[in-house]
mmCIF file of C-alpha atoms in Angstrom:
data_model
loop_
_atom_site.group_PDB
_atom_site.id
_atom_site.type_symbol
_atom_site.label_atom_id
_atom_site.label_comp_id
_atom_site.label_asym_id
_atom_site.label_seq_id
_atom_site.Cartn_x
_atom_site.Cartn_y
_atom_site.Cartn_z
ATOM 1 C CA UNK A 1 60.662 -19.997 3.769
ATOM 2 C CA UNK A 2 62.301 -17.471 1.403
ATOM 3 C CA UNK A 3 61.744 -13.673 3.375
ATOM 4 C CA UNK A 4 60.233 -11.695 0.428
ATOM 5 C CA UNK A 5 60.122 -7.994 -0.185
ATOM 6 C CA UNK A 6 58.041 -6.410 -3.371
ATOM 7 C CA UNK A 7 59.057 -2.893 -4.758
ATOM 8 C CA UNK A 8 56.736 -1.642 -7.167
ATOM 9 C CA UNK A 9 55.043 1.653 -7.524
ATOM 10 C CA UNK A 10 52.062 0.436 -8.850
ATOM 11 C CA UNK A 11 48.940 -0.394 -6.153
ATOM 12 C CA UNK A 12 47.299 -2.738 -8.529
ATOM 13 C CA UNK A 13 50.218 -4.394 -9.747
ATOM 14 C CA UNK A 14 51.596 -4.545 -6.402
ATOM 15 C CA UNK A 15 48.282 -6.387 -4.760
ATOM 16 C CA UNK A 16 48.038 -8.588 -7.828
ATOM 17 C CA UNK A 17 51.625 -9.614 -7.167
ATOM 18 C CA UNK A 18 50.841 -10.449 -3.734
ATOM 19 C CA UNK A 19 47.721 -12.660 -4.318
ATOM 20 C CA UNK A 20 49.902 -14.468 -7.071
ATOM 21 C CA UNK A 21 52.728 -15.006 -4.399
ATOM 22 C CA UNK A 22 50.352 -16.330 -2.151
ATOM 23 C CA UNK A 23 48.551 -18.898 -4.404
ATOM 24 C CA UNK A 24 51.322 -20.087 -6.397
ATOM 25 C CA UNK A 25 54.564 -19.269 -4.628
ATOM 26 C CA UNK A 26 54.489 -21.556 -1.196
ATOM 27 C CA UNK A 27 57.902 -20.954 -0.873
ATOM 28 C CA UNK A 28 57.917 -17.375 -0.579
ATOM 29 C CA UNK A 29 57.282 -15.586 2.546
ATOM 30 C CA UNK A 30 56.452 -11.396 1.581
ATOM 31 C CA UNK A 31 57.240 -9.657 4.782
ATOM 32 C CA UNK A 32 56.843 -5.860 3.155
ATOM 33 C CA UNK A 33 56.045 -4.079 0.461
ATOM 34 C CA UNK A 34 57.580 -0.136 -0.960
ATOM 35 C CA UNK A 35 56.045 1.917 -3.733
ATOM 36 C CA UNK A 36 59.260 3.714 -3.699
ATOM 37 C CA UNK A 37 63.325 3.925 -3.224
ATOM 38 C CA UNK A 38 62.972 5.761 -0.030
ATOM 39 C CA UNK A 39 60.675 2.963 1.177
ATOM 40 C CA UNK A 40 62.317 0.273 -0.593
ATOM 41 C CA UNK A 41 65.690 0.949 1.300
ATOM 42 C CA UNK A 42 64.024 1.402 4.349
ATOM 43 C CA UNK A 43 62.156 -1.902 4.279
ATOM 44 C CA UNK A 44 65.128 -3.570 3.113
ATOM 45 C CA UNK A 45 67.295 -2.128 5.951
ATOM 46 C CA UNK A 46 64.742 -3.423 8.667
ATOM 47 C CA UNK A 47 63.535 -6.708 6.952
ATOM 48 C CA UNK A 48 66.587 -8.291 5.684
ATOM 49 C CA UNK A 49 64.909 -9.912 3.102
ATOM 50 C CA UNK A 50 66.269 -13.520 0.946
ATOM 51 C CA UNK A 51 64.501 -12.425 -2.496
ATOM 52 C CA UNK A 52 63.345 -8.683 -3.290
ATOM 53 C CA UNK A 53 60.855 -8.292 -6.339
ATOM 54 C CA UNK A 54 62.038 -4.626 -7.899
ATOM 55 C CA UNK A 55 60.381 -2.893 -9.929
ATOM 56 C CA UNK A 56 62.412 -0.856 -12.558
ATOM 57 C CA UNK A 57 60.878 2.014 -13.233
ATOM 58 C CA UNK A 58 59.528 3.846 -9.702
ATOM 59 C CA UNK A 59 58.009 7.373 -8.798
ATOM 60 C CA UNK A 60 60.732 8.499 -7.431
ATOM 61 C CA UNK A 61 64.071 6.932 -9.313
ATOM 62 C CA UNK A 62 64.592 3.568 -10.621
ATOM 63 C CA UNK A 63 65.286 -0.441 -8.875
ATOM 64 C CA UNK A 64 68.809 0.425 -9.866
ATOM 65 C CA UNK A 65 68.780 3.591 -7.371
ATOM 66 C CA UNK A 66 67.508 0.891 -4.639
ATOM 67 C CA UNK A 67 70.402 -1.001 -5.458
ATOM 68 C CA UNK A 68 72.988 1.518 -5.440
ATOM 69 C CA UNK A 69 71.745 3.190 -2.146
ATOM 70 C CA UNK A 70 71.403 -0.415 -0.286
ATOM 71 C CA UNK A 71 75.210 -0.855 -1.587
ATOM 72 C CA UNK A 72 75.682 -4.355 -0.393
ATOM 73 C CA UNK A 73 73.263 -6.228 -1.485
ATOM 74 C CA UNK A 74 73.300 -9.594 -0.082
ATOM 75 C CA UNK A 75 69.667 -10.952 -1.216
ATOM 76 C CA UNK A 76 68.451 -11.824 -4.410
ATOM 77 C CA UNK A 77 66.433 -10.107 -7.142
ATOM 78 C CA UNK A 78 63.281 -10.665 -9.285
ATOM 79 C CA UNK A 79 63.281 -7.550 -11.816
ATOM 80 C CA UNK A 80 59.765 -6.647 -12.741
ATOM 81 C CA UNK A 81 59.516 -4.317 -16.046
ATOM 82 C CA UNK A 82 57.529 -3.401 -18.635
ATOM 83 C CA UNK A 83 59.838 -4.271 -22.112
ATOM 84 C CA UNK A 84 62.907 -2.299 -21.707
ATOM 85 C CA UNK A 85 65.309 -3.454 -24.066
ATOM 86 C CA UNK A 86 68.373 -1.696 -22.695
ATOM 87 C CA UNK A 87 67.422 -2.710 -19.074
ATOM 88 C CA UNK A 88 66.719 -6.558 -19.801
ATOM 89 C CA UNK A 89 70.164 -6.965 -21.684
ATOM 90 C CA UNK A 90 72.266 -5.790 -18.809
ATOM 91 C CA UNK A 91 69.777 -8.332 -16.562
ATOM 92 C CA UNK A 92 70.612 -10.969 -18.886
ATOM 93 C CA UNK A 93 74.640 -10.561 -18.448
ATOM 94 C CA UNK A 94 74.260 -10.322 -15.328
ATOM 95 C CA UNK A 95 72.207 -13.687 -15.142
ATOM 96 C CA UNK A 96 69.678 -12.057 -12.966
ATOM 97 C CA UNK A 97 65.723 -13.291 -13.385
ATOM 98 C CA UNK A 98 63.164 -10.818 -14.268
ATOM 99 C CA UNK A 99 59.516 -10.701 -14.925
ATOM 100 C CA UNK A 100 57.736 -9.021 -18.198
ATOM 101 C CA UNK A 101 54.282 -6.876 -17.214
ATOM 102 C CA UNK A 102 51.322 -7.886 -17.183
ATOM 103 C CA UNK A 103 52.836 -10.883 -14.822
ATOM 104 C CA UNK A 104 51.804 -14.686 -15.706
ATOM 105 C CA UNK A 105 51.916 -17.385 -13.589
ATOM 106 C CA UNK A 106 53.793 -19.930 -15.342
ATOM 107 C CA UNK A 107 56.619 -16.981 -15.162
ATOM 108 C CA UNK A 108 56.002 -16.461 -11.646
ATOM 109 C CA UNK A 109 56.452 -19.945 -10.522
ATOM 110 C CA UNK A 110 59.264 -20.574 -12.359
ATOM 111 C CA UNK A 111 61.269 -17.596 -11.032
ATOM 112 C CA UNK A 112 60.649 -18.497 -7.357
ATOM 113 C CA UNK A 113 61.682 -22.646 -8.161
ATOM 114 C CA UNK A 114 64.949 -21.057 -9.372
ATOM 115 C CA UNK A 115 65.986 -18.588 -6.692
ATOM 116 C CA UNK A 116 64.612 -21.702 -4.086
ATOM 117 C CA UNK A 117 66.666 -23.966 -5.771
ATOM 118 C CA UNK A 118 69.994 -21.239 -5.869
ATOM 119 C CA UNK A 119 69.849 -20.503 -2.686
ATOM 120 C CA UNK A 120 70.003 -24.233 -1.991
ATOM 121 C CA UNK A 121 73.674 -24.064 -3.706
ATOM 122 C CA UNK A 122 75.168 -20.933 -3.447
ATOM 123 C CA UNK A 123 75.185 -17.856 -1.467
ATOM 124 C CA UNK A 124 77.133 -15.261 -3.883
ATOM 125 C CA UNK A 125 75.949 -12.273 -5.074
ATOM 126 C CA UNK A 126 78.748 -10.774 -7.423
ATOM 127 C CA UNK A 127 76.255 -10.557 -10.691
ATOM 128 C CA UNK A 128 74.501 -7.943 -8.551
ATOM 129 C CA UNK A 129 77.723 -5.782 -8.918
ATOM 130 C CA UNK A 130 78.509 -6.790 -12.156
ATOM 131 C CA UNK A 131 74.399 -5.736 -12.746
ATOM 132 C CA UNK A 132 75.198 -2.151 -11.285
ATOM 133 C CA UNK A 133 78.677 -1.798 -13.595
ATOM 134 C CA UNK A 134 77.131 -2.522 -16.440
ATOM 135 C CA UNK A 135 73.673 -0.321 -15.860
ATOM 136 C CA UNK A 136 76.752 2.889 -15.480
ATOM 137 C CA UNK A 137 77.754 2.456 -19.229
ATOM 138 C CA UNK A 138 76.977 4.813 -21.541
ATOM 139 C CA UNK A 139 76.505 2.136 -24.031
ATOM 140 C CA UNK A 140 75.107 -1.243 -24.135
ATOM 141 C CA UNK A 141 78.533 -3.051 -24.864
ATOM 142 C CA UNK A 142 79.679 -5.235 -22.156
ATOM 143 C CA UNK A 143 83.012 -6.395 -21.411
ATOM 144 C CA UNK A 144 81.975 -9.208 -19.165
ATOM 145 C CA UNK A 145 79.385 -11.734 -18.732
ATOM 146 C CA UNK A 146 78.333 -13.593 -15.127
ATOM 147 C CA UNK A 147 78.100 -17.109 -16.028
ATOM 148 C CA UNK A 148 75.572 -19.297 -13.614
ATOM 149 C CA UNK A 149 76.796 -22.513 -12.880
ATOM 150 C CA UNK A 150 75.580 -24.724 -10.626
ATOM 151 C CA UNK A 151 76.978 -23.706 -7.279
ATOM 152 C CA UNK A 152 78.114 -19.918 -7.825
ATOM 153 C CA UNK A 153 78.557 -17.146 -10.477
ATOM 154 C CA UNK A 154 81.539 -16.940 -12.499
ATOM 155 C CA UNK A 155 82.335 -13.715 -13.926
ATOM 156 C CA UNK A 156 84.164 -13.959 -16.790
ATOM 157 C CA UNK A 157 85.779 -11.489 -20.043
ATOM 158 C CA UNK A 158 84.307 -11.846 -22.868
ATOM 159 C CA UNK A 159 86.941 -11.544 -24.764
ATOM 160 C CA UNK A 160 88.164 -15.192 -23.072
ATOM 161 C CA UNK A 161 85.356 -17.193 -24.244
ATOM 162 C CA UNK A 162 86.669 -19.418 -27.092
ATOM 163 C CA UNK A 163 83.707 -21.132 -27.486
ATOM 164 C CA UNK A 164 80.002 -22.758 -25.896
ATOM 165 C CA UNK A 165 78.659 -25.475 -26.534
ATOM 166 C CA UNK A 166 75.585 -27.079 -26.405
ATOM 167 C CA UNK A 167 74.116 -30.081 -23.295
ATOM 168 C CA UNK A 168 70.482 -30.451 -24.002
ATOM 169 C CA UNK A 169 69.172 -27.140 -22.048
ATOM 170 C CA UNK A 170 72.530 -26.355 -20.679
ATOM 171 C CA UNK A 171 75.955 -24.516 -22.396
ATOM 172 C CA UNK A 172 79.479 -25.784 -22.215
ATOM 173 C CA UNK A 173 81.847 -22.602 -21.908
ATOM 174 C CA UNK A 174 85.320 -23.245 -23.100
ATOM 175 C CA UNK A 175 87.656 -20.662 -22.048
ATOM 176 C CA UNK A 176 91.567 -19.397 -22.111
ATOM 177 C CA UNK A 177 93.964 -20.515 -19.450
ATOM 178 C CA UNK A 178 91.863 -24.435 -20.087
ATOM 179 C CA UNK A 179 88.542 -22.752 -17.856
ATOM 180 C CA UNK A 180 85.545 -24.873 -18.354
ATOM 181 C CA UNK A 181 81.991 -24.386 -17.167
ATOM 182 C CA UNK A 182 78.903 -26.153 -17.399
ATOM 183 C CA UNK A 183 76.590 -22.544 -17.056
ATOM 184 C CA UNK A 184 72.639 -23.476 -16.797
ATOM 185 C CA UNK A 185 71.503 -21.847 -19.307
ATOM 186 C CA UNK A 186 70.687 -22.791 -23.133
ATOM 187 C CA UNK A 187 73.276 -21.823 -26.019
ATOM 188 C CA UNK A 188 70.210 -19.919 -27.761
ATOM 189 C CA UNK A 189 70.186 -17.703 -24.638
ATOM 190 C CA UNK A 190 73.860 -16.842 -25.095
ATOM 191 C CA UNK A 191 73.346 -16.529 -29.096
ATOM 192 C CA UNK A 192 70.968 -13.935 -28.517
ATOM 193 C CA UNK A 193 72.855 -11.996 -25.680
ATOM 194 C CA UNK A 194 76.745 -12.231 -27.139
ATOM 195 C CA UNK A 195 77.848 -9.849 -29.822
ATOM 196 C CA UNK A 196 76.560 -10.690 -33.101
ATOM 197 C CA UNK A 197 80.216 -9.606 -34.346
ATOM 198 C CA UNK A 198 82.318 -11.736 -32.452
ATOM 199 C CA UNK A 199 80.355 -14.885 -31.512
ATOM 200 C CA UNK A 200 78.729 -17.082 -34.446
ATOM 201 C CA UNK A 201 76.897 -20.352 -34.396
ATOM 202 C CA UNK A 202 78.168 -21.946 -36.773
ATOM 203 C CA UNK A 203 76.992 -25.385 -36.156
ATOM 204 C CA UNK A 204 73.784 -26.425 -33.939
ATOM 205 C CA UNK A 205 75.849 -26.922 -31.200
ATOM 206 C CA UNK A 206 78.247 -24.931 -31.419
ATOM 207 C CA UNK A 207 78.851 -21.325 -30.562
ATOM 208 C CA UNK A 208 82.142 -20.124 -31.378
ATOM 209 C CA UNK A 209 84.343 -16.446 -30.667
ATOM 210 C CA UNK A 210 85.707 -16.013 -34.641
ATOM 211 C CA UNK A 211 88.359 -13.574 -32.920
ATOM 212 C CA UNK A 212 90.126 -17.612 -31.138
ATOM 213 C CA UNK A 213 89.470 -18.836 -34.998
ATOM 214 C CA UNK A 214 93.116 -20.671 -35.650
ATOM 215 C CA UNK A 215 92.491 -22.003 -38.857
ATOM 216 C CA UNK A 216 89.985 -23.172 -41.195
ATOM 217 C CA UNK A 217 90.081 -26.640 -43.174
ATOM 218 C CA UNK A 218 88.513 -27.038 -46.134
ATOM 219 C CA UNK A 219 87.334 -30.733 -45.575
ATOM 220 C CA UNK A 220 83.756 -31.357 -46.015
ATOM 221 C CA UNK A 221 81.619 -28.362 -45.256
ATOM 222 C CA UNK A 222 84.821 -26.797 -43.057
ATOM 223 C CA UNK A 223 85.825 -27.441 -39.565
ATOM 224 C CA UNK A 224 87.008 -24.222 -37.690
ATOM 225 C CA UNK A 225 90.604 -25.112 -35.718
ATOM 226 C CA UNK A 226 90.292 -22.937 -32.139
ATOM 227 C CA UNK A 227 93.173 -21.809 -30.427
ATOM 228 C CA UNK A 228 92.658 -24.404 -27.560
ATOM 229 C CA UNK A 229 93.109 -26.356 -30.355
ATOM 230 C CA UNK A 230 89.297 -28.198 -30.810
ATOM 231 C CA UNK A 231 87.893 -28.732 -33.815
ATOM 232 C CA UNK A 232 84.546 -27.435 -34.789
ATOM 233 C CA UNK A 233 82.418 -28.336 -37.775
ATOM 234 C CA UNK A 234 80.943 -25.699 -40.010
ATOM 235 C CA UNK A 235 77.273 -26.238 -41.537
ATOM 236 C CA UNK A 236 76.797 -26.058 -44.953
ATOM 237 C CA UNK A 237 74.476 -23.271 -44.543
ATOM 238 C CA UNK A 238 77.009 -21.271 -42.253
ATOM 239 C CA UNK A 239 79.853 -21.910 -44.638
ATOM 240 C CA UNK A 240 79.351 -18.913 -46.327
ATOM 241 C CA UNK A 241 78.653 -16.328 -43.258
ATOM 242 C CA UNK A 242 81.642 -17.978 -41.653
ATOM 243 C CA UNK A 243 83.941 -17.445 -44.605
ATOM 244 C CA UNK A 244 82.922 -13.875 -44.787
ATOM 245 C CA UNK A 245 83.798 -13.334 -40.994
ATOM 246 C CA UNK A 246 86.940 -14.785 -41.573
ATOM 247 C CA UNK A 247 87.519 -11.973 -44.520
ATOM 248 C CA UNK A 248 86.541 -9.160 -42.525
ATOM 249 C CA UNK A 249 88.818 -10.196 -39.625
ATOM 250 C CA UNK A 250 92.234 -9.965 -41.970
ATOM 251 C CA UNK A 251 90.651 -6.851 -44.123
#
């Protein structure tokens, strides 16, 4: 059984949590609940939970404050939020689940067989300190990304990431220094997450960093040359963006 704690502020969202866990969620255990930071660090201190729920926004500071006060947190996390865009991108490069409000059950589920079937693989929790750098940013412009493969978290610069690729509902990272990862999540994931003016798909399949373009030939539609040396076709219908990138690059 995964030891379960819910943090959320909210008495009806918190019992309608609870009777979801316990219809749906077999594998969860909840051993506490907190309404608050004071009583979220407290439980957590006593309980020693496997998987927290945390709610972002609480009466009395924020999930992030629970975080910071706990300081090592070795569990992991379920976000629950109403639509914060700032809040959900620095989840999402931090490859931490999270929850949208009102909750549904297909969500629910699917978040639990996930952290059941991490926890069955790997025991590291760096993307919870690469969650907390990124949430003390002024701005929303990360420099790295935590990768989940499929025994631990690899926290890499973004700036190193030559290029993904796509496996069915899974993403190829190609990296400097010849790093490759299989992460286990889908390229459209990392499409919508990577800076729009550095990373380009230029192909279905392919995801590429324009800054580790080499060279471009002209054959067919194009084929970008990267500087570990692949070779990446170019769509007809991306010729023209990619060309354009390429300008603004030596302008």
């Amino acid at each position: 059984m995964i030891k379960t704690i819910i943090v959320e502020d909210e008495k009806k969202s918190r019992e309608m949590l609870l009777k979801l866990i316990a219809k749906n969620c077999p594998q969860l255990q909840v051993v506490a609940d907190a309404a608050s930071v004071k009583d979220a660090v407290a439980a957590i201190r006593e309980h020693k939970p496997d998987l927290v729920f945390l709610d972002i926004e609480l009466a009395d500071g924020t999930g992030f404050d629970v975080l910071e006060k706990i300081g090592d947190a070795n569990f992991d996390i379920i976000f629950a939020t109403a639509y914060d865009q700032y809040a959900i991108k620095a989840i999402k490069y931090s490859a931490i689940d999270y929850l949208l409000k009102p909750y549904e059950v297909d969500e629910l589920k699917n978040a639990a067989a996930r952290i059941a079937e991490k926890r069955s693989k790997s025991s590291g929790f760096d993307n919870l300190h690469q969650l907390i750098e990124n949430l003390k940013k002024k701005d929303n412009d990360y420099s790295k990304i935590t990768l989940p493969t499929g025994s631990a978290y690899e926290i890499v610069n973004i700036n190193d990431i030559i290029r993904c690729k796509a496996e069915a509902s899974y993403t190829y990272f190609y990296l400097t220094g010849k790093r490759e990862y299989l992460v286990t999540l889908s390229l459209g994931h990392y499409e919508e997450i990577l800076p729009t003016q550095q990373f380009m798909r230029i192909h279905h399949a392919h995801l590429i960093n324009i800054n580790h373009v080499a060279r471009m030939l002209k054959e067919d539609s194009g084929y970008a040359i990267m500087t570990d040396g692949s070779k990446i076709e170019v769509s007809r219908r991306k010729k023209d963006q990619f060309l354009d990138a390429l300008n603004k690059l030596t302008s």
